mmCIF file of C-alpha atoms and ligand atoms in Angstrom:
data_model
loop_
_atom_site.group_PDB
_atom_site.id
_atom_site.type_symbol
_atom_site.label_atom_id
_atom_site.label_comp_id
_atom_site.label_asym_id
_atom_site.label_seq_id
_atom_site.Cartn_x
_atom_site.Cartn_y
_atom_site.Cartn_z
ATOM 1 C CA UNK A 157 8.522 -11.945 -21.590
ATOM 2 C CA UNK A 158 10.876 -9.507 -19.869
ATOM 3 C CA UNK A 159 13.785 -11.201 -18.144
ATOM 4 C CA UNK A 160 17.054 -10.323 -16.501
ATOM 5 C CA UNK A 161 20.228 -12.308 -15.878
ATOM 6 C CA UNK A 162 20.983 -12.830 -12.178
ATOM 7 C CA UNK A 163 24.426 -11.275 -12.578
ATOM 8 C CA UNK A 164 22.963 -8.136 -14.180
ATOM 9 C CA UNK A 165 20.339 -7.804 -11.486
ATOM 10 C CA UNK A 166 23.038 -8.063 -8.828
ATOM 11 C CA UNK A 167 25.001 -5.380 -10.603
ATOM 12 C CA UNK A 168 22.002 -3.050 -10.865
ATOM 13 C CA UNK A 169 21.184 -3.583 -7.213
ATOM 14 C CA UNK A 170 24.852 -3.178 -6.321
ATOM 15 C CA UNK A 171 24.845 -6.511 -4.453
ATOM 16 C CA UNK A 172 26.952 -9.616 -4.467
ATOM 17 C CA UNK A 173 25.462 -12.121 -6.963
ATOM 18 C CA UNK A 174 25.715 -14.867 -4.338
ATOM 19 C CA UNK A 175 23.506 -12.828 -2.059
ATOM 20 C CA UNK A 176 20.919 -12.538 -4.846
ATOM 21 C CA UNK A 177 21.149 -16.293 -5.477
ATOM 22 C CA UNK A 178 20.545 -16.811 -1.751
ATOM 23 C CA UNK A 179 17.446 -14.631 -1.880
ATOM 24 C CA UNK A 180 16.210 -16.583 -4.892
ATOM 25 C CA UNK A 181 16.671 -19.850 -3.025
ATOM 26 C CA UNK A 182 14.489 -18.407 -0.255
ATOM 27 C CA UNK A 183 11.841 -17.838 -2.896
ATOM 28 C CA UNK A 184 12.223 -21.436 -4.004
ATOM 29 C CA UNK A 185 14.052 -20.543 -7.204
ATOM 30 C CA UNK A 186 17.283 -22.289 -8.098
ATOM 31 C CA UNK A 187 19.154 -20.024 -10.449
ATOM 32 C CA UNK A 188 22.787 -19.844 -11.452
ATOM 33 C CA UNK A 189 24.661 -16.594 -11.894
ATOM 34 C CA UNK A 190 24.224 -16.554 -15.690
ATOM 35 C CA UNK A 191 20.623 -17.666 -15.655
ATOM 36 C CA UNK A 192 17.633 -15.501 -16.514
ATOM 37 C CA UNK A 193 14.844 -14.731 -14.068
ATOM 38 C CA UNK A 194 11.565 -13.004 -14.872
ATOM 39 C CA UNK A 195 10.631 -9.439 -14.059
ATOM 40 C CA UNK A 196 8.225 -10.291 -11.225
ATOM 41 C CA UNK A 197 10.939 -12.221 -9.435
ATOM 42 C CA UNK A 198 13.494 -9.472 -9.956
ATOM 43 C CA UNK A 199 10.945 -6.988 -8.614
ATOM 44 C CA UNK A 200 10.468 -9.074 -5.472
ATOM 45 C CA UNK A 201 14.199 -9.261 -4.874
ATOM 46 C CA UNK A 202 14.630 -5.526 -5.457
ATOM 47 C CA UNK A 203 11.807 -4.806 -3.049
ATOM 48 C CA UNK A 204 13.598 -6.786 -0.376
ATOM 49 C CA UNK A 205 16.272 -4.130 -0.611
ATOM 50 C CA UNK A 206 13.656 -1.385 -0.570
ATOM 51 C CA UNK A 207 14.245 -0.579 -4.214
ATOM 52 C CA UNK A 208 11.367 0.100 -6.579
ATOM 53 C CA UNK A 209 11.684 -1.369 -10.022
ATOM 54 C CA UNK A 210 10.120 -0.007 -13.147
ATOM 55 C CA UNK A 211 10.059 -1.007 -16.748
ATOM 56 C CA UNK A 212 11.827 1.092 -19.287
ATOM 57 C CA UNK A 213 12.001 1.332 -23.045
ATOM 58 C CA UNK A 214 15.272 -0.098 -24.168
ATOM 59 C CA UNK A 215 15.790 1.480 -27.569
ATOM 60 C CA UNK A 216 13.687 3.734 -29.774
ATOM 61 C CA UNK A 217 13.731 1.433 -32.802
ATOM 62 C CA UNK A 218 12.352 -1.480 -30.829
ATOM 63 C CA UNK A 219 9.190 0.381 -29.913
ATOM 64 C CA UNK A 220 7.106 -1.497 -32.475
ATOM 65 C CA UNK A 221 7.731 -4.859 -30.876
ATOM 66 C CA UNK A 222 6.117 -5.011 -27.459
ATOM 67 C CA UNK A 223 8.015 -8.192 -26.600
ATOM 68 C CA UNK A 224 11.319 -6.417 -27.056
ATOM 69 C CA UNK A 225 10.081 -3.124 -25.746
ATOM 70 C CA UNK A 226 10.853 -3.396 -22.100
ATOM 71 C CA UNK A 227 14.061 -3.313 -20.200
ATOM 72 C CA UNK A 228 14.878 -2.604 -16.629
ATOM 73 C CA UNK A 229 15.638 0.542 -14.871
ATOM 74 C CA UNK A 230 15.941 0.478 -11.165
ATOM 75 C CA UNK A 231 15.393 3.904 -9.831
ATOM 76 C CA UNK A 232 16.876 4.060 -6.400
ATOM 77 C CA UNK A 233 16.656 7.313 -4.525
ATOM 78 C CA UNK A 234 19.856 8.997 -3.542
ATOM 79 C CA UNK A 235 19.630 9.351 0.266
ATOM 80 C CA UNK A 236 20.359 13.065 -0.071
ATOM 81 C CA UNK A 237 17.146 13.516 -2.080
ATOM 82 C CA UNK A 238 14.986 12.060 0.673
ATOM 83 C CA UNK A 239 12.740 14.278 2.768
ATOM 84 C CA UNK A 240 10.445 13.518 5.672
ATOM 85 C CA UNK A 241 6.942 12.553 4.710
ATOM 86 C CA UNK A 242 3.653 12.176 6.577
ATOM 87 C CA UNK A 243 2.532 8.830 7.985
ATOM 88 C CA UNK A 244 -0.208 6.708 6.438
ATOM 89 C CA UNK A 245 -2.408 4.917 8.932
ATOM 90 C CA UNK A 246 -4.939 2.142 8.746
ATOM 91 C CA UNK A 247 -7.437 1.240 11.405
ATOM 92 C CA UNK A 248 -8.020 -2.418 12.158
ATOM 93 C CA UNK A 249 -9.897 -4.458 14.723
ATOM 94 C CA UNK A 250 -12.816 -6.755 15.406
ATOM 95 C CA UNK A 251 -16.216 -5.982 13.906
ATOM 96 C CA UNK A 252 -18.267 -3.501 15.963
ATOM 97 C CA UNK A 253 -15.290 -2.477 18.077
ATOM 98 C CA UNK A 254 -15.664 1.042 16.659
ATOM 99 C CA UNK A 255 -13.318 1.434 13.659
ATOM 100 C CA UNK A 256 -15.785 3.483 11.618
ATOM 101 C CA UNK A 257 -16.874 5.581 14.591
ATOM 102 C CA UNK A 258 -13.253 6.285 15.493
ATOM 103 C CA UNK A 259 -12.385 7.382 11.965
ATOM 104 C CA UNK A 260 -15.429 9.657 11.948
ATOM 105 C CA UNK A 261 -14.396 11.155 15.284
ATOM 106 C CA UNK A 262 -10.865 11.775 13.993
ATOM 107 C CA UNK A 263 -12.126 13.386 10.788
ATOM 108 C CA UNK A 264 -14.583 15.589 12.668
ATOM 109 C CA UNK A 265 -12.013 17.028 15.046
ATOM 110 C CA UNK A 266 -9.064 17.656 12.796
ATOM 111 C CA UNK A 267 -10.044 17.691 9.184
ATOM 112 C CA UNK A 268 -7.781 19.756 6.980
ATOM 113 C CA UNK A 269 -10.256 22.352 5.859
ATOM 114 C CA UNK A 270 -8.292 24.718 3.717
ATOM 115 C CA UNK A 271 -11.319 26.062 1.917
ATOM 116 C CA UNK A 272 -14.109 27.575 3.972
ATOM 117 C CA UNK A 273 -17.199 25.454 3.628
ATOM 118 C CA UNK A 274 -15.264 22.871 1.670
ATOM 119 C CA UNK A 275 -17.213 19.721 1.054
ATOM 120 C CA UNK A 276 -15.658 16.546 2.347
ATOM 121 C CA UNK A 277 -15.373 13.986 -0.420
ATOM 122 C CA UNK A 278 -15.372 10.320 0.188
ATOM 123 C CA UNK A 279 -12.283 9.170 -1.677
ATOM 124 C CA UNK A 280 -11.235 6.232 0.488
ATOM 125 C CA UNK A 281 -8.666 8.148 2.485
ATOM 126 C CA UNK A 282 -8.677 11.188 4.744
ATOM 127 C CA UNK A 283 -6.056 13.719 5.641
ATOM 128 C CA UNK A 284 -6.031 15.401 8.987
ATOM 129 C CA UNK A 285 -3.624 17.948 10.412
ATOM 130 C CA UNK A 286 -2.420 18.318 13.951
ATOM 131 C CA UNK A 287 0.198 20.914 14.915
ATOM 132 C CA UNK A 288 0.744 21.520 11.186
ATOM 133 C CA UNK A 289 1.671 17.899 10.723
ATOM 134 C CA UNK A 290 -0.343 15.809 8.325
ATOM 135 C CA UNK A 291 -1.628 12.293 8.955
ATOM 136 C CA UNK A 292 -3.292 10.224 6.236
ATOM 137 C CA UNK A 293 -5.930 7.685 7.202
ATOM 138 C CA UNK A 294 -7.061 4.935 4.880
ATOM 139 C CA UNK A 295 -10.815 4.359 5.125
ATOM 140 C CA UNK A 296 -10.768 0.824 3.802
ATOM 141 C CA UNK A 297 -11.297 -1.663 6.595
ATOM 142 C CA UNK A 298 -7.779 -2.713 7.452
ATOM 143 C CA UNK A 299 -8.222 -6.434 6.895
ATOM 144 C CA UNK A 300 -9.413 -6.194 3.319
ATOM 145 C CA UNK A 301 -6.849 -3.592 2.450
ATOM 146 C CA UNK A 302 -4.060 -5.673 3.905
ATOM 147 C CA UNK A 303 -5.159 -8.887 2.275
ATOM 148 C CA UNK A 304 -5.572 -7.475 -1.216
ATOM 149 C CA UNK A 305 -2.454 -5.356 -0.994
ATOM 150 C CA UNK A 306 -0.338 -8.105 0.395
ATOM 151 C CA UNK A 307 -1.494 -10.360 -2.396
ATOM 152 C CA UNK A 308 0.081 -7.806 -4.733
ATOM 153 C CA UNK A 309 3.143 -7.312 -2.592
ATOM 154 C CA UNK A 310 2.226 -3.716 -1.906
ATOM 155 C CA UNK A 311 2.572 -1.842 1.317
ATOM 156 C CA UNK A 312 0.427 1.213 1.820
ATOM 157 C CA UNK A 313 0.370 1.621 5.567
ATOM 158 C CA UNK A 314 3.099 2.818 7.913
ATOM 159 C CA UNK A 315 1.324 2.332 11.238
ATOM 160 C CA UNK A 316 -1.703 0.259 12.227
ATOM 161 C CA UNK A 317 -4.228 1.405 14.802
ATOM 162 C CA UNK A 318 -5.634 -1.656 16.528
ATOM 163 C CA UNK A 319 -9.080 -0.857 17.890
ATOM 164 C CA UNK A 320 -10.168 -3.059 20.782
ATOM 165 C CA UNK A 321 -13.476 -2.452 22.558
ATOM 166 C CA UNK A 322 -12.863 -2.195 26.285
ATOM 167 C CA UNK A 323 -16.090 -4.043 27.055
ATOM 168 C CA UNK A 324 -15.394 -6.921 24.691
ATOM 169 C CA UNK A 325 -11.642 -7.480 24.682
ATOM 170 C CA UNK A 326 -9.478 -9.377 22.230
ATOM 171 C CA UNK A 327 -11.598 -11.200 19.643
ATOM 172 C CA UNK A 328 -10.767 -13.319 16.552
ATOM 173 C CA UNK A 329 -10.436 -10.385 14.161
ATOM 174 C CA UNK A 330 -8.289 -8.576 16.730
ATOM 175 C CA UNK A 331 -5.827 -11.439 16.486
ATOM 176 C CA UNK A 332 -6.070 -11.404 12.692
ATOM 177 C CA UNK A 333 -5.285 -7.700 12.713
ATOM 178 C CA UNK A 334 -2.249 -8.272 14.937
ATOM 179 C CA UNK A 335 -1.007 -10.875 12.466
ATOM 180 C CA UNK A 336 -1.514 -8.533 9.519
ATOM 181 C CA UNK A 337 0.481 -5.780 11.183
ATOM 182 C CA UNK A 338 3.221 -8.245 12.058
ATOM 183 C CA UNK A 339 3.417 -9.638 8.557
ATOM 184 C CA UNK A 340 3.614 -6.103 7.193
ATOM 185 C CA UNK A 341 6.321 -5.321 9.767
ATOM 186 C CA UNK A 342 4.690 -2.085 10.801
ATOM 187 C CA UNK A 343 4.263 -0.726 14.319
ATOM 188 C CA UNK A 344 0.931 -0.895 16.085
ATOM 189 C CA UNK A 345 -0.821 1.551 18.353
ATOM 190 C CA UNK A 346 -3.663 0.149 20.421
ATOM 191 C CA UNK A 347 -6.807 2.252 20.768
ATOM 192 C CA UNK A 348 -8.796 0.853 23.675
ATOM 193 C CA UNK A 349 -12.218 2.085 22.621
ATOM 194 C CA UNK A 350 -15.631 2.393 24.291
ATOM 195 C CA UNK A 351 -13.952 3.402 27.523
ATOM 196 C CA UNK A 352 -17.193 5.257 28.348
ATOM 197 C CA UNK A 353 -19.136 2.022 28.691
ATOM 198 C CA UNK A 354 -20.020 0.684 32.134
ATOM 199 C CA UNK A 355 -18.438 -2.704 31.418
ATOM 200 C CA UNK A 356 -15.168 -1.173 30.109
ATOM 201 C CA UNK A 357 -11.989 -2.785 31.434
ATOM 202 C CA UNK A 358 -8.788 -1.472 29.838
ATOM 203 C CA UNK A 359 -6.566 -3.638 32.053
ATOM 204 C CA UNK A 360 -8.251 -6.789 30.881
ATOM 205 C CA UNK A 361 -7.668 -5.733 27.253
ATOM 206 C CA UNK A 362 -3.973 -5.153 27.964
ATOM 207 C CA UNK A 363 -3.648 -8.487 29.680
ATOM 208 C CA UNK A 364 -5.358 -10.305 26.808
ATOM 209 C CA UNK A 365 -3.099 -8.551 24.302
ATOM 210 C CA UNK A 366 -0.056 -9.745 26.249
ATOM 211 C CA UNK A 367 -1.205 -13.297 25.636
ATOM 212 C CA UNK A 368 -0.782 -12.530 21.934
ATOM 213 C CA UNK A 369 2.636 -10.993 22.444
ATOM 214 C CA UNK A 370 1.418 -7.440 22.113
ATOM 215 C CA UNK A 371 2.875 -5.999 25.291
ATOM 216 C CA UNK A 372 1.711 -2.537 26.313
ATOM 217 C CA UNK A 373 4.151 -0.028 27.827
ATOM 218 C CA UNK A 374 2.815 -0.223 31.385
ATOM 219 C CA UNK A 375 3.182 -3.991 31.178
ATOM 220 C CA UNK A 376 6.836 -3.610 30.300
ATOM 221 C CA UNK A 377 6.442 -3.737 26.512
ATOM 222 C CA UNK A 378 6.911 -1.200 23.755
ATOM 223 C CA UNK A 379 3.399 -0.889 22.347
ATOM 224 C CA UNK A 380 1.534 2.290 23.226
ATOM 225 C CA UNK A 381 -2.115 2.009 24.180
ATOM 226 C CA UNK A 382 -4.490 4.971 24.326
ATOM 227 C CA UNK A 383 -7.892 4.836 25.964
ATOM 228 C CA UNK A 384 -10.528 6.463 23.802
ATOM 229 C CA UNK A 385 -14.232 6.894 23.391
ATOM 230 C CA UNK A 386 -14.992 7.329 19.732
ATOM 231 C CA UNK A 387 -18.579 8.263 20.646
ATOM 232 C CA UNK A 388 -17.681 10.941 23.185
ATOM 233 C CA UNK A 389 -14.489 12.042 21.437
ATOM 234 C CA UNK A 390 -12.274 11.529 24.469
ATOM 235 C CA UNK A 391 -8.656 10.462 24.009
ATOM 236 C CA UNK A 392 -8.645 11.313 20.281
ATOM 237 C CA UNK A 393 -6.066 14.099 20.633
ATOM 238 C CA UNK A 394 -3.808 11.818 22.598
ATOM 239 C CA UNK A 395 -4.185 9.104 19.970
ATOM 240 C CA UNK A 396 -3.189 11.554 17.222
ATOM 241 C CA UNK A 397 -0.189 12.773 19.226
ATOM 242 C CA UNK A 398 0.855 9.161 19.688
ATOM 243 C CA UNK A 399 0.640 8.571 15.943
ATOM 244 C CA UNK A 400 2.960 11.515 15.299
ATOM 245 C CA UNK A 401 5.362 10.257 17.953
ATOM 246 C CA UNK A 402 5.518 6.754 16.477
ATOM 247 C CA UNK A 403 5.794 8.203 12.953
ATOM 248 C CA UNK A 404 8.755 10.310 14.039
ATOM 249 C CA UNK A 405 10.555 7.227 15.300
ATOM 250 C CA UNK A 406 9.904 5.481 11.982
ATOM 251 C CA UNK A 407 11.758 8.246 10.088
ATOM 252 C CA UNK A 408 9.468 8.020 7.072
ATOM 253 C CA UNK A 409 11.076 9.527 4.024
ATOM 254 C CA UNK A 410 10.438 10.014 0.335
ATOM 255 C CA UNK A 411 11.845 11.886 -2.632
ATOM 256 C CA UNK A 412 9.290 14.455 -3.808
ATOM 257 C CA UNK A 413 11.372 15.244 -6.904
ATOM 258 C CA UNK A 414 10.947 12.088 -8.902
ATOM 259 C CA UNK A 415 8.245 10.450 -10.978
ATOM 260 C CA UNK A 416 5.441 9.227 -8.794
ATOM 261 C CA UNK A 417 5.070 5.709 -7.453
ATOM 262 C CA UNK A 418 1.701 5.052 -5.930
ATOM 263 C CA UNK A 419 -0.744 2.447 -4.801
ATOM 264 C CA UNK A 420 -4.471 2.122 -5.433
ATOM 265 C CA UNK A 421 -6.563 2.367 -2.296
ATOM 266 C CA UNK A 422 -9.932 1.944 -3.977
ATOM 267 C CA UNK A 423 -11.374 2.252 -7.455
ATOM 268 C CA UNK A 424 -14.705 2.206 -9.189
ATOM 269 C CA UNK A 425 -16.480 2.989 -12.416
ATOM 270 C CA UNK A 426 -18.245 6.335 -12.352
ATOM 271 C CA UNK A 427 -21.103 6.920 -14.775
ATOM 272 C CA UNK A 428 -19.916 10.352 -15.793
ATOM 273 C CA UNK A 429 -16.166 10.234 -15.180
ATOM 274 C CA UNK A 430 -15.266 6.696 -16.182
ATOM 275 C CA UNK A 431 -12.658 4.775 -14.204
ATOM 276 C CA UNK A 432 -11.950 6.572 -10.941
ATOM 277 C CA UNK A 433 -9.188 5.471 -8.580
ATOM 278 C CA UNK A 434 -7.952 6.757 -5.263
ATOM 279 C CA UNK A 435 -4.210 6.567 -5.330
ATOM 280 C CA UNK A 436 -1.882 7.022 -2.449
ATOM 281 C CA UNK A 437 1.314 8.609 -3.712
ATOM 282 C CA UNK A 438 4.086 6.733 -1.923
ATOM 283 C CA UNK A 439 7.084 8.384 -3.473
ATOM 284 C CA UNK A 440 7.659 11.181 -5.942
ATOM 285 C CA UNK A 441 5.097 13.664 -7.199
ATOM 286 C CA UNK A 442 2.125 12.874 -9.399
ATOM 287 C CA UNK A 443 1.100 15.607 -11.849
ATOM 288 C CA UNK A 444 -1.886 16.275 -14.047
ATOM 289 C CA UNK A 445 -1.000 14.963 -17.509
ATOM 290 C CA UNK A 446 1.383 12.264 -16.245
ATOM 291 C CA UNK A 447 1.322 9.024 -18.246
ATOM 292 C CA UNK A 448 0.606 6.183 -15.881
ATOM 293 C CA UNK A 449 0.320 2.431 -15.723
ATOM 294 C CA UNK A 450 -1.882 1.157 -12.911
ATOM 295 C CA UNK A 451 -2.180 -2.611 -12.759
ATOM 296 C CA UNK A 452 -3.830 -3.556 -16.041
ATOM 297 C CA UNK A 453 -4.901 0.003 -16.766
ATOM 298 C CA UNK A 454 -3.037 2.817 -18.434
ATOM 299 C CA UNK A 455 -3.847 6.449 -19.061
ATOM 300 C CA UNK A 456 -3.042 10.075 -18.578
ATOM 301 C CA UNK A 457 -3.987 11.723 -15.299
ATOM 302 C CA UNK A 458 -6.870 14.004 -16.283
ATOM 303 C CA UNK A 459 -7.910 15.366 -12.886
ATOM 304 C CA UNK A 460 -6.969 14.925 -9.254
ATOM 305 C CA UNK A 461 -9.053 15.781 -6.209
ATOM 306 C CA UNK A 462 -8.295 15.318 -2.540
ATOM 307 C CA UNK A 463 -10.616 14.388 0.316
ATOM 308 C CA UNK A 464 -11.637 18.028 0.778
ATOM 309 C CA UNK A 465 -12.910 18.065 -2.789
ATOM 310 C CA UNK A 466 -10.068 20.347 -3.806
ATOM 311 C CA UNK A 467 -8.634 20.045 -7.301
ATOM 312 C CA UNK A 468 -4.892 19.498 -7.279
ATOM 313 C CA UNK A 469 -2.302 19.959 -10.017
ATOM 314 C CA UNK A 470 0.321 17.924 -8.203
ATOM 315 C CA UNK A 471 0.335 15.439 -5.358
ATOM 316 C CA UNK A 472 3.513 14.729 -3.409
ATOM 317 C CA UNK A 473 4.494 11.799 -1.164
ATOM 318 C CA UNK A 474 1.849 10.599 1.303
ATOM 319 C CA UNK A 475 -1.000 12.314 -0.511
ATOM 320 C CA UNK A 476 -4.196 10.487 -1.349
ATOM 321 C CA UNK A 477 -5.893 11.685 -4.508
ATOM 322 C CA UNK A 478 -8.751 10.527 -6.604
ATOM 323 C CA UNK A 479 -7.636 10.406 -10.216
ATOM 324 C CA UNK A 480 -9.487 10.098 -13.499
ATOM 325 C CA UNK A 481 -8.193 9.328 -16.981
ATOM 326 C CA UNK A 482 -7.577 5.575 -16.709
ATOM 327 C CA UNK A 483 -8.453 3.094 -19.438
ATOM 328 C CA UNK A 484 -10.109 0.726 -16.985
ATOM 329 C CA UNK A 485 -10.809 0.256 -13.291
ATOM 330 C CA UNK A 486 -7.737 -0.987 -11.422
ATOM 331 C CA UNK A 487 -7.792 -3.078 -8.239
ATOM 332 C CA UNK A 488 -7.025 -2.044 -4.685
ATOM 333 C CA UNK A 489 -3.349 -2.702 -4.131
ATOM 334 C CA UNK A 490 -2.359 -2.161 -7.762
ATOM 335 C CA UNK A 491 0.763 -0.104 -8.145
ATOM 336 C CA UNK A 492 0.862 3.122 -10.099
ATOM 337 C CA UNK A 493 3.971 3.986 -12.044
ATOM 338 C CA UNK A 494 4.629 7.021 -14.180
ATOM 339 C CA UNK A 495 6.239 6.372 -17.554
ATOM 340 C CA UNK A 496 7.676 8.650 -20.212
ATOM 341 C CA UNK A 497 4.964 8.550 -22.830
ATOM 342 C CA UNK A 498 1.444 7.452 -23.590
ATOM 343 C CA UNK A 499 2.424 4.698 -25.985
ATOM 344 C CA UNK A 500 4.725 3.094 -23.501
ATOM 345 C CA UNK A 501 1.984 3.184 -20.845
ATOM 346 C CA UNK A 502 -0.443 1.499 -23.242
ATOM 347 C CA UNK A 503 2.100 -1.130 -24.248
ATOM 348 C CA UNK A 504 2.929 -2.122 -20.700
ATOM 349 C CA UNK A 505 -0.769 -2.393 -19.813
ATOM 350 C CA UNK A 506 -1.433 -4.452 -22.952
ATOM 351 C CA UNK A 507 1.447 -6.765 -22.114
ATOM 352 C CA UNK A 508 0.163 -7.266 -18.598
ATOM 353 C CA UNK A 509 -3.325 -7.971 -19.904
ATOM 354 C CA UNK A 510 -2.124 -10.654 -22.252
ATOM 355 C CA UNK A 511 -0.119 -12.206 -19.434
ATOM 356 C CA UNK A 512 -3.237 -12.309 -17.240
ATOM 357 C CA UNK A 513 -5.181 -13.949 -20.084
ATOM 358 C CA UNK A 514 -2.439 -16.499 -20.556
ATOM 359 C CA UNK A 515 -2.299 -17.254 -16.831
ATOM 360 C CA UNK A 516 -6.058 -17.698 -16.812
ATOM 361 C CA UNK A 517 -5.938 -20.166 -19.672
ATOM 362 C CA UNK A 518 -3.225 -22.078 -17.812
ATOM 363 C CA UNK A 519 -5.170 -22.172 -14.547
ATOM 364 C CA UNK A 520 -8.381 -23.173 -16.349
ATOM 365 C CA UNK A 521 -6.465 -26.076 -17.839
ATOM 366 C CA UNK A 522 -5.221 -27.081 -14.418
ATOM 367 C CA UNK A 523 -8.724 -27.001 -12.975
ATOM 368 C CA UNK A 524 -10.059 -29.216 -15.729
ATOM 369 C CA UNK A 525 -7.220 -31.653 -15.133
ATOM 370 C CA UNK A 526 -8.081 -31.797 -11.445
ATOM 371 C CA UNK A 527 -11.720 -32.340 -12.350
ATOM 372 C CA UNK A 528 -10.597 -35.213 -14.487
ATOM 373 C CA UNK A 529 -8.713 -36.794 -11.596
ATOM 374 C CA UNK A 530 -11.770 -36.362 -9.406
ATOM 375 C CA UNK A 531 -13.808 -38.443 -11.801
ATOM 376 C CA UNK A 532 -11.222 -41.196 -12.071
HETATM 377 P P1 GDP B 54 -16.781 -1.155 13.324
HETATM 378 O O1 GDP B 54 -17.518 -2.383 12.891
HETATM 379 O O2 GDP B 54 -15.505 -1.519 14.004
HETATM 380 O O3 GDP B 54 -16.596 -0.149 12.248
HETATM 381 O O4 GDP B 54 -17.670 -0.495 14.490
HETATM 382 P P2 GDP B 54 -18.609 0.771 14.417
HETATM 383 O O5 GDP B 54 -17.844 2.022 14.373
HETATM 384 O O6 GDP B 54 -19.640 0.566 13.381
HETATM 385 O O7 GDP B 54 -19.263 0.725 15.873
HETATM 386 C C1 GDP B 54 -20.061 -0.373 16.308
HETATM 387 C C2 GDP B 54 -21.017 0.088 17.374
HETATM 388 O O8 GDP B 54 -20.310 0.523 18.517
HETATM 389 C C3 GDP B 54 -21.874 1.278 16.931
HETATM 390 O O9 GDP B 54 -23.180 1.112 17.446
HETATM 391 C C4 GDP B 54 -21.191 2.453 17.589
HETATM 392 O O10 GDP B 54 -22.086 3.488 17.864
HETATM 393 C C5 GDP B 54 -20.669 1.847 18.864
HETATM 394 N N1 GDP B 54 -19.493 2.546 19.369
HETATM 395 C C6 GDP B 54 -18.362 2.834 18.663
HETATM 396 N N2 GDP B 54 -17.486 3.489 19.449
HETATM 397 C C7 GDP B 54 -18.065 3.613 20.659
HETATM 398 C C8 GDP B 54 -17.642 4.208 21.896
HETATM 399 O O11 GDP B 54 -16.567 4.773 22.049
HETATM 400 N N3 GDP B 54 -18.518 4.124 22.938
HETATM 401 C C9 GDP B 54 -19.719 3.513 22.833
HETATM 402 N N4 GDP B 54 -20.493 3.487 23.914
HETATM 403 N N5 GDP B 54 -20.143 2.959 21.688
HETATM 404 C C10 GDP B 54 -19.330 3.001 20.604
HETATM 405 MG MG1 MG B 55 -17.156 -0.220 10.224
#
């Protein structure tokens, strides 16, 4: 069980220990300055400061003992190493309001087609280019993606597109989507869709959104709404321009010259290729041959392809690639980290697997205890 003393964590994060203790209290953990906390907790705290945490081998001679194997290294980027990166977008909204149709319309108009006649691959994410600027769209329906990723404390999306059908207005899943975006603390752009329909009423949509504290610009708020018809393709260019505008204000940055940190968008078992996962590189650059840990899986990146079916040797920040070479199928929302060698990758994955098994045994026990109470 990897642990760290509160004082040491504070030192590594360059924070006052009292501040860390305060954060722990917010998490419901009472810890003194010289007390140990587990890795997951330390990771949560570090993430609050926007710092990614990874596990590191402590000393060569300890390699044989997986329990002693891991230590902490918090790799914080030096601000001078940060460069602008492209935005990652997810599309959310009520069922049948046109999320899929809108994504199709976006892909059709602006797909990055570097190779003539290139075949579009379904990899769970799409890249489009407008004025030489790239935008990445996640294909996964926003709700699922948000729920599974949030459960793992991961954040894949920078901006949410909220699709609301102009003839239907704000519906239950519209409200859910608003709450997801809020919880993720990311900006929203409203796409008022189906504007071509006879019953379309954009003003009514805006008014209904106001009731949920989403106030559109012409109502005095700061949320931009764009009227679109995903079927006819109208308003798509304006929507894309708006995305770039909002992205610019967000000042999204990453360090392309470090080991990759990524997040799984989707994954499945392929008959011929084994475990296949689409990974969004969030920071750093992922290379063929990199040793990775992805959730409970480990492996060496064997091949990478993008959504145009193009084979890549490296994938920088805000690039979605389908990778092969993993020991098993990870879950959406699992984080990818690159480690120094294959053995270390395997050890971390093995350690995580035994922890999951242990947790399962514990929760099974709890269930049976509850069952017992039920019968009493
Ligand atoms: P999703 O459930 O949000 O992914 O919605 P879909 O993209 O599957 O669209 C639901 C239905 O609305 C389909 O029959 C679409 O053809 C239709 N639809 C989507 N966008 C538009 C639009 O802009 N105008 C009109 N008239 N119909 C649309
Ligand atoms: Mg759909």
